[in-house]
XYZ file of C-alpha atoms in Angstrom:
660
model
C 8.229 -32.085 5.679
C 5.244 -31.475 3.363
C 3.346 -34.704 2.826
C 1.241 -35.891 -0.081
C -0.788 -39.023 -0.625
C 1.156 -41.718 -2.436
C -1.508 -42.008 -5.129
C -0.837 -38.361 -5.989
C 2.917 -38.685 -6.635
C 2.495 -39.796 -10.249
C 0.459 -36.653 -10.990
C 3.043 -34.207 -9.711
C 4.779 -33.468 -12.972
C 1.628 -33.530 -15.019
C -0.352 -31.157 -12.897
C 2.259 -28.907 -11.377
C 3.762 -26.162 -13.524
C 7.363 -26.011 -14.635
C 8.057 -24.160 -11.462
C 7.393 -27.185 -9.297
C 9.478 -29.482 -11.406
C 12.528 -27.386 -10.588
C 11.980 -26.675 -6.884
C 13.320 -28.288 -3.722
C 10.936 -28.504 -0.867
C 12.266 -28.567 2.662
C 9.253 -27.680 4.636
C 8.757 -27.575 8.387
C 6.774 -30.545 9.823
C 3.728 -29.696 11.871
C 5.355 -30.959 15.068
C 8.459 -28.816 14.744
C 8.791 -25.363 16.175
C 7.476 -22.636 14.008
C 4.275 -22.418 11.970
C 1.944 -25.328 11.699
C 1.575 -26.192 7.992
C -0.869 -28.520 6.348
C -0.154 -32.217 6.684
C -0.636 -33.785 3.216
C 0.518 -37.274 4.255
C 3.606 -38.143 2.180
C 7.073 -36.551 1.869
C 7.793 -35.555 -1.722
C 10.747 -33.232 -1.131
C 13.348 -35.517 -2.771
C 11.167 -36.123 -5.788
C 10.863 -32.467 -6.666
C 14.445 -31.353 -6.022
C 16.036 -29.640 -8.992
C 18.385 -26.692 -9.498
C 17.084 -23.682 -11.416
C 18.366 -20.290 -12.464
C 17.281 -17.349 -14.584
C 13.594 -18.007 -14.155
C 11.707 -15.549 -16.335
C 8.863 -13.558 -14.823
C 5.829 -14.562 -16.904
C 2.953 -14.015 -14.527
C 0.198 -16.542 -15.269
C 0.010 -17.402 -18.941
C -3.390 -16.864 -20.458
C -4.321 -17.388 -24.061
C -7.974 -16.339 -24.074
C -9.608 -13.029 -24.990
C -8.994 -9.785 -23.154
C -12.688 -9.724 -22.196
C -12.412 -12.997 -20.303
C -8.982 -12.721 -18.702
C -9.072 -13.752 -15.001
C -9.305 -10.834 -12.574
C -7.681 -10.159 -9.250
C -10.408 -10.022 -6.664
C -10.689 -8.018 -3.428
C -9.721 -10.396 -0.588
C -13.146 -10.294 1.004
C -14.649 -11.400 -2.328
C -12.075 -14.133 -2.735
C -12.938 -15.383 0.744
C -16.518 -15.990 -0.367
C -15.288 -18.388 -3.071
C -14.583 -21.497 -1.022
C -12.475 -23.460 -3.517
C -10.245 -20.545 -4.503
C -9.887 -19.508 -0.865
C -8.752 -22.972 0.276
C -6.206 -23.100 -2.516
C -4.907 -19.598 -1.825
C -4.402 -20.239 1.898
C -2.742 -23.605 1.251
C -0.430 -22.137 -1.393
C 0.558 -19.233 0.893
C 1.328 -21.677 3.678
C 3.377 -23.940 1.403
C 5.381 -21.038 0.038
C 6.085 -19.725 3.544
C 7.331 -23.027 4.869
C 9.755 -23.771 2.040
C 13.441 -23.807 2.800
C 14.567 -20.219 2.744
C 17.355 -20.978 0.301
C 14.824 -21.883 -2.423
C 14.239 -19.252 -5.104
C 10.491 -19.595 -4.866
C 10.340 -19.527 -1.104
C 8.601 -16.691 0.743
C 11.985 -15.601 2.136
C 13.574 -15.231 -1.295
C 10.665 -13.580 -3.066
C 10.099 -11.162 -0.187
C 13.868 -10.571 -0.005
C 13.871 -9.009 -3.468
C 12.336 -5.851 -2.132
C 14.799 -5.064 0.693
C 16.821 -7.203 3.000
C 18.704 -9.541 3.057
C 20.438 -7.531 0.259
C 21.502 -10.625 -1.668
C 21.480 -11.330 -5.391
C 18.212 -12.844 -6.663
C 18.409 -15.188 -9.666
C 22.054 -14.233 -10.250
C 21.411 -10.488 -10.690
C 24.393 -8.815 -8.998
C 24.569 -5.376 -7.464
C 26.343 -2.381 -8.898
C 29.627 -2.070 -6.975
C 29.009 0.123 -3.981
C 25.233 -0.528 -3.974
C 25.340 -3.767 -2.015
C 23.417 -2.351 0.984
C 20.171 -1.842 -0.875
C 17.250 -3.891 -2.114
C 16.097 -3.904 -5.732
C 12.942 -1.890 -5.054
C 12.546 1.626 -6.492
C 11.116 4.237 -4.143
C 10.885 8.035 -4.587
C 11.242 7.014 -8.227
C 9.186 7.384 -11.401
C 9.615 3.600 -11.671
C 7.766 2.978 -8.404
C 4.502 1.673 -9.965
C 6.034 -0.084 -12.957
C 8.795 -1.871 -10.953
C 6.256 -3.304 -8.492
C 4.066 -4.653 -11.296
C 6.435 -7.493 -12.407
C 7.270 -8.023 -8.733
C 3.608 -8.802 -7.995
C 3.498 -10.861 -11.210
C 6.416 -13.008 -10.071
C 4.741 -13.602 -6.689
C 1.497 -14.452 -8.504
C 3.373 -16.807 -10.837
C 4.869 -18.713 -7.940
C 1.651 -18.814 -5.979
C -0.373 -19.938 -9.027
C 2.071 -22.809 -9.592
C 1.537 -23.956 -6.041
C -2.226 -23.532 -6.306
C -2.242 -25.742 -9.466
C -0.072 -28.335 -7.728
C -2.264 -28.492 -4.619
C -5.449 -28.742 -6.687
C -4.021 -31.926 -8.241
C -3.659 -33.536 -4.801
C -7.368 -33.618 -4.023
C -9.019 -37.057 -4.443
C -9.402 -37.993 -8.083
C -12.757 -37.410 -9.624
C -15.245 -34.609 -9.340
C -13.544 -33.007 -6.342
C -10.144 -32.778 -8.034
C -11.743 -31.537 -11.240
C -13.503 -28.797 -9.350
C -10.351 -27.631 -7.620
C -8.327 -27.818 -10.839
C -10.908 -25.651 -12.607
C -10.703 -23.151 -9.715
C -6.904 -23.165 -9.888
C -7.073 -22.110 -13.571
C -8.955 -18.992 -12.565
C -6.758 -18.121 -9.564
C -5.113 -14.739 -9.381
C -3.772 -13.017 -6.244
C -6.214 -10.907 -4.265
C -5.831 -7.265 -3.284
C -6.805 -5.532 -0.075
C -8.921 -2.401 -0.736
C -8.020 -0.225 2.267
C -9.852 2.781 0.791
C -13.421 1.511 0.288
C -15.893 1.643 3.140
C -15.703 -1.507 5.267
C -18.746 -3.768 5.471
C -21.188 -2.847 8.201
C -19.795 -3.539 11.626
C -16.384 -4.618 10.289
C -12.906 -3.066 10.181
C -11.088 -1.910 7.066
C -8.642 -4.724 7.679
C -10.427 -8.079 7.176
C -10.561 -10.573 10.107
C -8.992 -13.203 7.819
C -5.743 -11.234 7.962
C -5.657 -10.726 11.726
C -6.435 -14.185 13.141
C -3.415 -16.403 14.106
C -4.902 -19.725 12.939
C -7.252 -20.759 10.205
C -9.261 -23.942 9.469
C -8.722 -25.125 5.944
C -10.187 -27.942 3.856
C -7.250 -29.444 2.004
C -6.653 -32.689 0.088
C -6.354 -34.595 3.411
C -9.459 -33.026 4.969
C -10.034 -30.128 7.307
C -7.067 -29.046 9.447
C -6.303 -25.972 11.568
C -3.000 -24.418 10.535
C -1.058 -21.246 11.190
C -2.734 -18.456 9.210
C -0.274 -17.486 6.469
C -1.939 -14.065 6.143
C -1.368 -13.255 9.813
C 2.416 -13.587 9.876
C 5.447 -15.135 8.291
C 7.725 -17.206 10.514
C 11.378 -16.990 9.613
C 12.821 -20.505 9.245
C 15.361 -19.829 10.626
C 15.710 -16.218 11.735
C 19.110 -15.155 10.414
C 20.340 -12.148 12.461
C 23.264 -11.688 10.063
C 20.977 -11.145 7.100
C 18.361 -9.234 9.125
C 20.668 -7.347 11.479
C 18.657 -4.365 12.686
C 17.111 -4.646 16.194
C 14.378 -5.443 16.973
C 13.956 -7.361 13.716
C 17.055 -9.386 14.431
C 15.111 -10.749 17.409
C 11.590 -11.237 16.038
C 11.085 -14.834 14.892
C 8.028 -13.849 12.887
C 6.619 -10.773 11.252
C 4.665 -8.443 13.604
C 2.208 -5.562 13.377
C 2.170 -2.932 16.181
C 4.402 -5.200 18.300
C 3.912 -5.269 22.067
C 7.639 -4.884 22.714
C 11.117 -4.994 21.212
C 11.704 -8.458 22.700
C 11.673 -11.796 20.870
C 8.477 -12.726 22.725
C 6.555 -9.721 21.323
C 3.185 -10.310 19.680
C 1.105 -8.407 17.151
C -1.643 -5.993 18.220
C -3.880 -6.225 15.186
C -6.747 -4.872 17.172
C -4.888 -1.569 17.481
C -3.918 -1.668 13.810
C -7.569 -2.000 12.941
C -8.625 0.844 15.236
C -6.112 3.322 13.821
C -6.846 2.300 10.199
C -10.514 2.831 10.849
C -9.876 6.180 12.449
C -8.117 7.324 9.251
C -10.590 5.641 6.864
C -11.946 8.813 5.290
C -8.447 10.133 4.753
C -7.610 7.075 2.615
C -10.748 7.473 0.569
C -10.402 11.197 0.102
C -6.744 10.999 -0.867
C -7.401 8.280 -3.414
C -10.413 10.070 -4.894
C -8.358 13.255 -5.141
C -5.546 11.373 -6.886
C -7.946 9.951 -9.450
C -9.661 13.266 -10.078
C -6.890 15.861 -9.847
C -3.628 14.183 -10.770
C -3.071 13.605 -14.487
C 0.740 13.675 -14.833
C 2.410 10.311 -14.275
C 5.655 11.928 -13.061
C 3.648 13.369 -10.155
C 1.121 10.602 -9.581
C 3.784 7.880 -9.530
C 6.020 8.991 -6.694
C 6.476 11.266 -3.690
C 9.549 13.242 -4.836
C 8.955 16.953 -4.197
C 7.862 18.896 -7.271
C 6.693 22.511 -7.474
C 2.983 22.744 -6.792
C 2.287 19.030 -6.523
C 2.190 17.147 -3.200
C 0.312 13.884 -3.361
C 1.083 10.603 -5.136
C 0.108 6.979 -5.091
C 3.456 6.279 -3.393
C 2.768 8.735 -0.561
C -0.681 7.256 0.082
C 0.890 3.791 -0.059
C 3.368 4.972 2.620
C 0.488 5.918 4.933
C -0.870 2.365 4.780
C 2.573 0.909 5.448
C 3.073 3.049 8.503
C -0.309 2.520 10.128
C -0.263 -1.228 9.397
C 3.261 -1.710 10.723
C 3.339 0.742 13.619
C 6.869 -0.300 14.538
C 6.518 -3.782 13.012
C 7.937 -5.100 9.727
C 5.618 -3.117 7.456
C 7.107 0.097 8.926
C 10.376 0.012 7.017
C 11.287 -0.351 3.364
C 13.945 -2.991 4.077
C 11.664 -5.339 6.124
C 8.083 -4.666 4.892
C 7.863 -7.341 2.234
C 8.187 -10.238 4.711
C 4.715 -9.418 6.157
C 2.007 -11.227 4.126
C -0.135 -8.120 4.071
C 2.519 -6.420 1.943
C 1.497 -8.360 -1.174
C -2.207 -7.668 -0.556
C -1.361 -3.984 -0.144
C 0.812 -3.791 -3.254
C -1.768 -5.612 -5.376
C -4.130 -2.753 -4.381
C -1.485 -0.156 -5.348
C -1.129 -1.921 -8.737
C -4.938 -1.811 -9.150
C -4.936 1.938 -8.489
C -2.133 2.303 -11.001
C -4.110 0.312 -13.625
C -7.282 2.322 -13.031
C -5.317 5.649 -13.278
C -3.836 4.403 -16.555
C -7.292 4.001 -18.059
C -8.063 7.644 -17.169
C -4.676 8.972 -18.327
C -3.537 6.797 -21.261
C -1.146 9.409 -22.669
C 0.966 9.972 -19.529
C 3.602 7.509 -18.519
C 7.275 7.116 -17.534
C 9.506 9.946 -18.762
C 13.255 10.372 -18.349
C 13.987 11.271 -14.699
C 17.079 11.136 -12.499
C 17.139 8.435 -9.868
C 17.092 10.103 -6.435
C 18.159 7.004 -4.540
C 20.355 4.078 -5.310
C 18.962 0.529 -5.515
C 20.851 -2.769 -5.741
C 21.202 -2.214 -9.517
C 20.523 1.521 -10.075
C 22.936 4.283 -9.206
C 21.609 7.543 -7.711
C 21.693 10.273 -10.331
C 21.396 7.948 -13.329
C 18.550 8.585 -15.740
C 15.536 6.284 -15.454
C 13.154 6.020 -18.347
C 10.630 3.609 -19.882
C 13.390 1.345 -21.183
C 15.250 1.062 -17.868
C 15.590 -2.639 -16.908
C 13.230 -3.544 -14.082
C 15.666 -5.849 -12.297
C 15.723 -8.642 -11.226
C 12.752 -9.623 -13.359
C 13.881 -11.542 -16.447
C 11.617 -11.275 -19.542
C 10.794 -14.517 -21.399
C 12.901 -15.413 -24.359
C 16.093 -16.715 -22.825
C 18.308 -13.779 -23.849
C 18.885 -12.514 -20.301
C 16.938 -9.342 -20.863
C 14.704 -7.773 -18.253
C 11.245 -6.324 -18.333
C 11.016 -2.575 -18.844
C 8.224 -0.049 -18.051
C 7.426 -0.034 -21.743
C 6.746 -3.809 -21.608
C 4.492 -3.661 -18.546
C 2.106 -0.893 -19.562
C -0.738 -3.403 -19.674
C -1.542 -5.886 -16.920
C -2.635 -8.400 -19.544
C 0.986 -9.152 -20.445
C 1.088 -10.931 -17.062
C -2.250 -12.670 -17.516
C -4.581 -10.686 -15.228
C -6.849 -7.652 -15.029
C -9.105 -6.047 -12.448
C -12.889 -5.985 -12.633
C -12.771 -2.242 -13.348
C -10.119 -2.466 -16.085
C -11.414 -5.597 -17.842
C -11.786 -4.901 -21.569
C -15.251 -4.725 -23.084
C -17.654 -1.802 -23.387
C -16.583 1.665 -22.321
C -13.715 0.887 -19.955
C -13.124 4.528 -19.097
C -16.739 5.072 -18.054
C -16.645 1.777 -16.107
C -13.574 2.921 -14.171
C -15.092 6.367 -13.429
C -18.284 4.809 -12.142
C -16.292 2.466 -9.865
C -14.225 5.377 -8.550
C -17.313 7.354 -7.724
C -19.108 4.400 -6.135
C -16.176 3.106 -4.028
C -14.329 6.291 -3.183
C -16.446 9.267 -4.177
C -19.858 8.360 -2.708
C -18.748 9.936 0.585
C -16.408 12.567 -0.862
C -17.298 16.235 -0.442
C -17.494 16.620 -4.254
C -20.615 14.413 -4.190
C -22.137 15.026 -0.752
C -21.963 18.802 -0.234
C -25.430 20.292 -0.571
C -26.192 23.114 -2.911
C -29.221 24.065 -0.906
C -28.429 22.869 2.588
C -29.449 19.593 4.322
C -26.741 17.559 2.582
C -26.174 13.852 2.734
C -23.475 13.734 5.388
C -19.970 12.554 4.365
C -18.746 9.306 5.910
C -16.501 11.088 8.360
C -19.467 12.964 9.800
C -21.476 9.809 10.200
C -18.479 8.002 11.728
C -18.276 10.782 14.291
C -21.882 10.177 15.331
C -23.504 13.223 13.803
C -27.043 12.162 13.077
C -27.990 12.440 9.440
C -31.492 13.587 10.404
C -30.228 16.363 12.673
C -32.584 19.330 12.921
C -29.640 21.617 12.223
C -29.326 22.273 8.517
C -25.922 23.076 7.108
C -25.582 26.319 5.218
C -25.404 26.295 1.479
C -21.892 25.080 0.921
C -21.843 25.026 -2.938
C -22.582 27.845 -5.337
C -23.214 27.124 -9.004
C -22.093 23.547 -8.341
C -18.772 24.619 -6.877
C -17.470 24.177 -3.345
C -14.101 24.798 -1.658
C -11.814 21.822 -1.068
C -9.209 22.279 1.729
C -5.965 20.293 1.904
C -2.885 20.253 4.159
C 0.218 19.747 2.026
C 3.152 18.174 3.839
C 6.815 18.464 2.798
C 9.757 17.112 4.746
C 13.200 15.574 4.302
C 12.880 11.844 3.616
C 15.622 10.926 6.098
C 15.133 13.729 8.585
C 15.167 11.121 11.383
C 17.080 8.375 9.521
C 14.039 6.115 9.839
C 10.278 6.124 9.244
C 8.112 8.517 11.191
C 4.562 9.889 11.508
C 3.207 13.381 11.155
C -0.168 13.502 12.949
C -2.464 16.374 11.931
C -5.227 17.398 14.388
C -8.137 19.772 14.116
C -8.953 20.470 17.731
C -7.710 19.341 21.159
C -5.969 16.006 21.587
C -4.285 13.878 24.247
C -0.658 14.545 25.074
C 0.107 10.775 25.167
C 1.742 9.918 21.774
C 0.395 6.369 21.961
C -3.142 7.863 21.581
C -2.451 10.142 18.632
C -3.517 7.685 15.882
C -6.791 7.075 17.724
C -7.777 10.622 18.623
C -11.248 11.758 17.516
C -9.868 15.120 16.374
C -7.167 13.443 14.225
C -7.612 14.555 10.614
C -4.985 12.214 9.294
C -1.602 10.557 9.925
C 1.035 11.047 7.234
C 3.869 8.470 7.131
C 7.405 9.143 5.929
C 8.361 5.557 4.846
C 12.055 5.016 4.990
C 14.785 2.345 5.430
C 15.636 1.462 8.998
C 19.304 1.858 8.167
C 20.636 4.252 5.513
C 23.985 2.487 5.148
C 24.604 2.315 1.424
C 21.357 4.117 0.550
C 23.109 6.888 -1.343
C 20.891 9.703 -2.403
C 21.674 12.110 -5.168
C 20.652 14.776 -2.619
C 20.952 13.755 1.059
C 18.364 16.449 1.901
C 15.838 15.095 -0.617
C 12.327 16.289 0.219
C 9.213 14.175 -0.096
C 5.567 15.190 -0.009
C 2.067 14.020 0.860
C -1.349 15.445 1.746
C -4.015 15.297 4.406
C -7.440 16.312 3.050
C -9.206 18.628 5.504
C -12.603 19.138 3.929
C -14.466 16.212 5.572
C -13.145 17.270 9.006
C -14.249 20.845 8.356
C -17.718 19.678 7.390
C -17.873 17.806 10.722
C -17.109 21.096 12.497
C -19.784 22.885 10.468
C -22.360 20.248 11.413
C -21.471 20.815 15.071
C -21.813 24.618 14.727
C -18.102 25.140 15.355
C -17.517 26.605 11.910
C -19.754 28.702 9.683
C -18.780 27.668 6.204
C -15.988 26.437 3.942
C -15.247 30.018 2.874
C -11.733 31.317 3.466
C -12.883 34.103 5.800
C -14.313 31.421 8.122
C -11.777 28.589 7.646
C -8.517 30.522 7.935
C -9.020 31.855 11.459
C -10.467 28.477 12.566
C -7.368 26.661 11.265
C -5.036 29.196 12.852
C -6.532 28.376 16.205
C -7.175 24.655 15.901
C -4.915 23.019 13.341
C -1.803 21.393 14.907
C 0.616 18.654 14.198
C 2.797 16.301 16.176
C 5.629 13.951 15.174
C 6.349 10.452 16.392
C 8.318 7.400 15.406
C 6.257 4.464 14.277
C 6.581 2.840 17.742
C 4.892 5.912 19.300
C 8.118 7.511 20.506
C 7.402 11.277 20.479
C 9.721 13.585 18.540
C 9.989 17.269 19.361
C 8.640 19.175 16.382
C 11.712 21.390 16.492
C 13.845 18.293 15.765
C 12.482 18.227 12.232
C 12.972 21.814 10.952
C 12.546 20.709 7.324
C 8.864 19.866 7.956
C 6.239 22.263 6.719
C 2.483 21.855 6.625
C 0.930 24.255 4.063
C -2.840 24.719 3.885
C -4.280 25.288 0.420
C -7.701 25.343 -1.122
C -9.281 24.841 -4.552
C -12.684 25.454 -6.081
C -14.080 22.074 -7.172
C -16.888 21.581 -9.655
C -19.285 18.935 -8.416
C -20.496 16.132 -10.614
C -24.097 15.528 -11.638
C -23.674 12.046 -13.220
C -21.855 8.947 -11.938
C -19.799 8.739 -15.147
C -18.257 12.167 -14.459
C -15.367 13.207 -12.304
C -15.150 16.571 -10.516
C -12.868 19.199 -11.952
C -10.418 21.237 -9.831
C -9.420 24.854 -10.044
C -5.998 26.271 -9.219
C -4.654 25.860 -5.750
C -4.647 28.899 -3.458
C -2.078 28.983 -0.609
C -3.412 30.189 2.731
C -1.082 29.475 5.693
C 1.881 27.423 6.780
C 2.608 25.492 9.928
C 6.335 25.196 10.474
C 8.953 25.347 13.211
C 11.209 27.223 10.817
C 10.975 31.008 10.370
C 11.903 30.789 6.710
C 8.972 29.655 4.665
C 9.443 26.828 2.227
C 6.138 27.448 0.499
C 7.536 30.280 -1.653
C 9.662 27.652 -3.386
C 6.816 25.313 -4.154
C 3.887 27.558 -4.896
C 2.954 29.979 -7.552
C 1.745 32.724 -5.190
C -0.158 34.299 -8.061
C -2.882 31.807 -7.120
C -3.394 33.668 -3.821
C -1.855 35.319 -0.832
C 0.217 33.101 1.336
C 0.297 33.795 5.049
C 3.734 33.070 6.542
C 3.725 32.221 10.195
C 6.871 33.350 12.011
C 8.521 31.896 15.076
C 6.486 34.076 17.373
C 3.267 32.285 16.413
C 4.521 28.898 15.328
C 3.923 27.360 18.776
C 0.214 27.617 18.144
C 0.649 25.348 15.193
C 2.304 22.365 16.708
C 5.588 23.190 18.373
C 5.952 21.519 21.772
C 4.172 23.401 24.539
């Protein structure tokens, strides 16, 4: 059980939020099997037991000015704030060790997204939709639905943070922690910015099994609640899909399919780091070249548009999970890294909104069913974002119209905080964090450029005596991108498309780590499609792999002359290949996914001269297609007036990735 000092019991109802006064705690004792939680000293479970229903999603209430609203911090910044960090870890641990039947437990909040496919807060499914979660994917509601979801998680966690702060010894120490609790907001994990020198993209605080924490009863070493979530108990009826029906805790890149499997976070870190420039380039391109919310918001295939914040989000899911819980829509939210990841996605959404205030949710047919949405029904800005009740007690739900601003839930991000020129502030942050190594800023107009991050990462010396040719003319250079299109459920589960520029090892377990890997695209799906009725069972989804940084690497090594089409096209025909694998590294014959096409396009991009500017893109020109199918899909999705499209027939398709 969770324990608290007897002197603190009186303060429970005065310090804890309304959440705590309605919650039953049944929390694993440190000596029991499972995670080791913090030992507070006194059992208070019976004191706090109450029944509750129809809890509105409020986020963290804040009555101050917009300019001073608390901000969500990047996790590495939060870690530097000792008091906030202690409270965050303790609250995460407390939430994870609650009885799984409690509405505010980790199991119940995580279970909103996918499995166990049970009603949350009394919100029942549409008949026939019982085998789905509430989450909206391949949907124009993808960003707006996840905003109140993160707000509910933040609301619960903040209540626990406030409660725990009140358990520190009375006096200056308690006052200090209480003041910190008032400022607490959930952190995000920025997987796109350059990692600190000598560190991985994924912070060590997420990948270590235990953590020392200074709580109200002193320093104790507990199970790290950012490393994994331990099911308490594992219910194989509610989580029926092997191997997840066997795993007693969440795993990343699991060592096996057995119950004794462990996470391989070192491999997760390696493959994330190997794709680091892809994350940055994709996000920078989304901020600079995608201005229509219907395209930016989700990965549904639309003519001439291939990337989206959802598709980039999928890539992080796949590489973080690699066969573990983050790999599949129905299990991902149980992994603690899910909430750090989705707070980052919400931040990207908020920053994009500042740049594009006039584009938002428009009426669009739902492509997939959810627990409460029928495939084919029209989703718009007034569609209820279930199961998130709005305040007011009239049983109404939040809508996309209601959640346009993050401030309605009591938070902002440093970049979106009101005050001064917010748009200019966001642009400067985008250029600093994601554009400082992008080709749009680093390509030389006169040779001898500052090398992009990918070149530096691949050990090309910046002071090399070889000068690159002039790659930009009149401030313009050519950006190259591989557009990917494939059926969402081509394999009835999640899978990878690995894109290479040069030779690579035949072992599929090495593909995410190969030096010639340009990027790994993830098709993020449910593990079981039972009940996941699509309006179109052959629904296509899209994503991109930017090629320019990799091409610059080849230029620096004298393997390519320039970024001009007459040089790049023949080089790509000879060297660009793809391979397919499941997320557990099981290889899939390329011919087994005939719907997959990889189309190479280019655009002239105008470079920026000031940090408050963003580059401008010209029309896309189609160059060539890699596909196992003779019939080209690109004619359906490209306006070929932009340029000649080279169709590769079956006689040459083996060069571009079919099994050899």
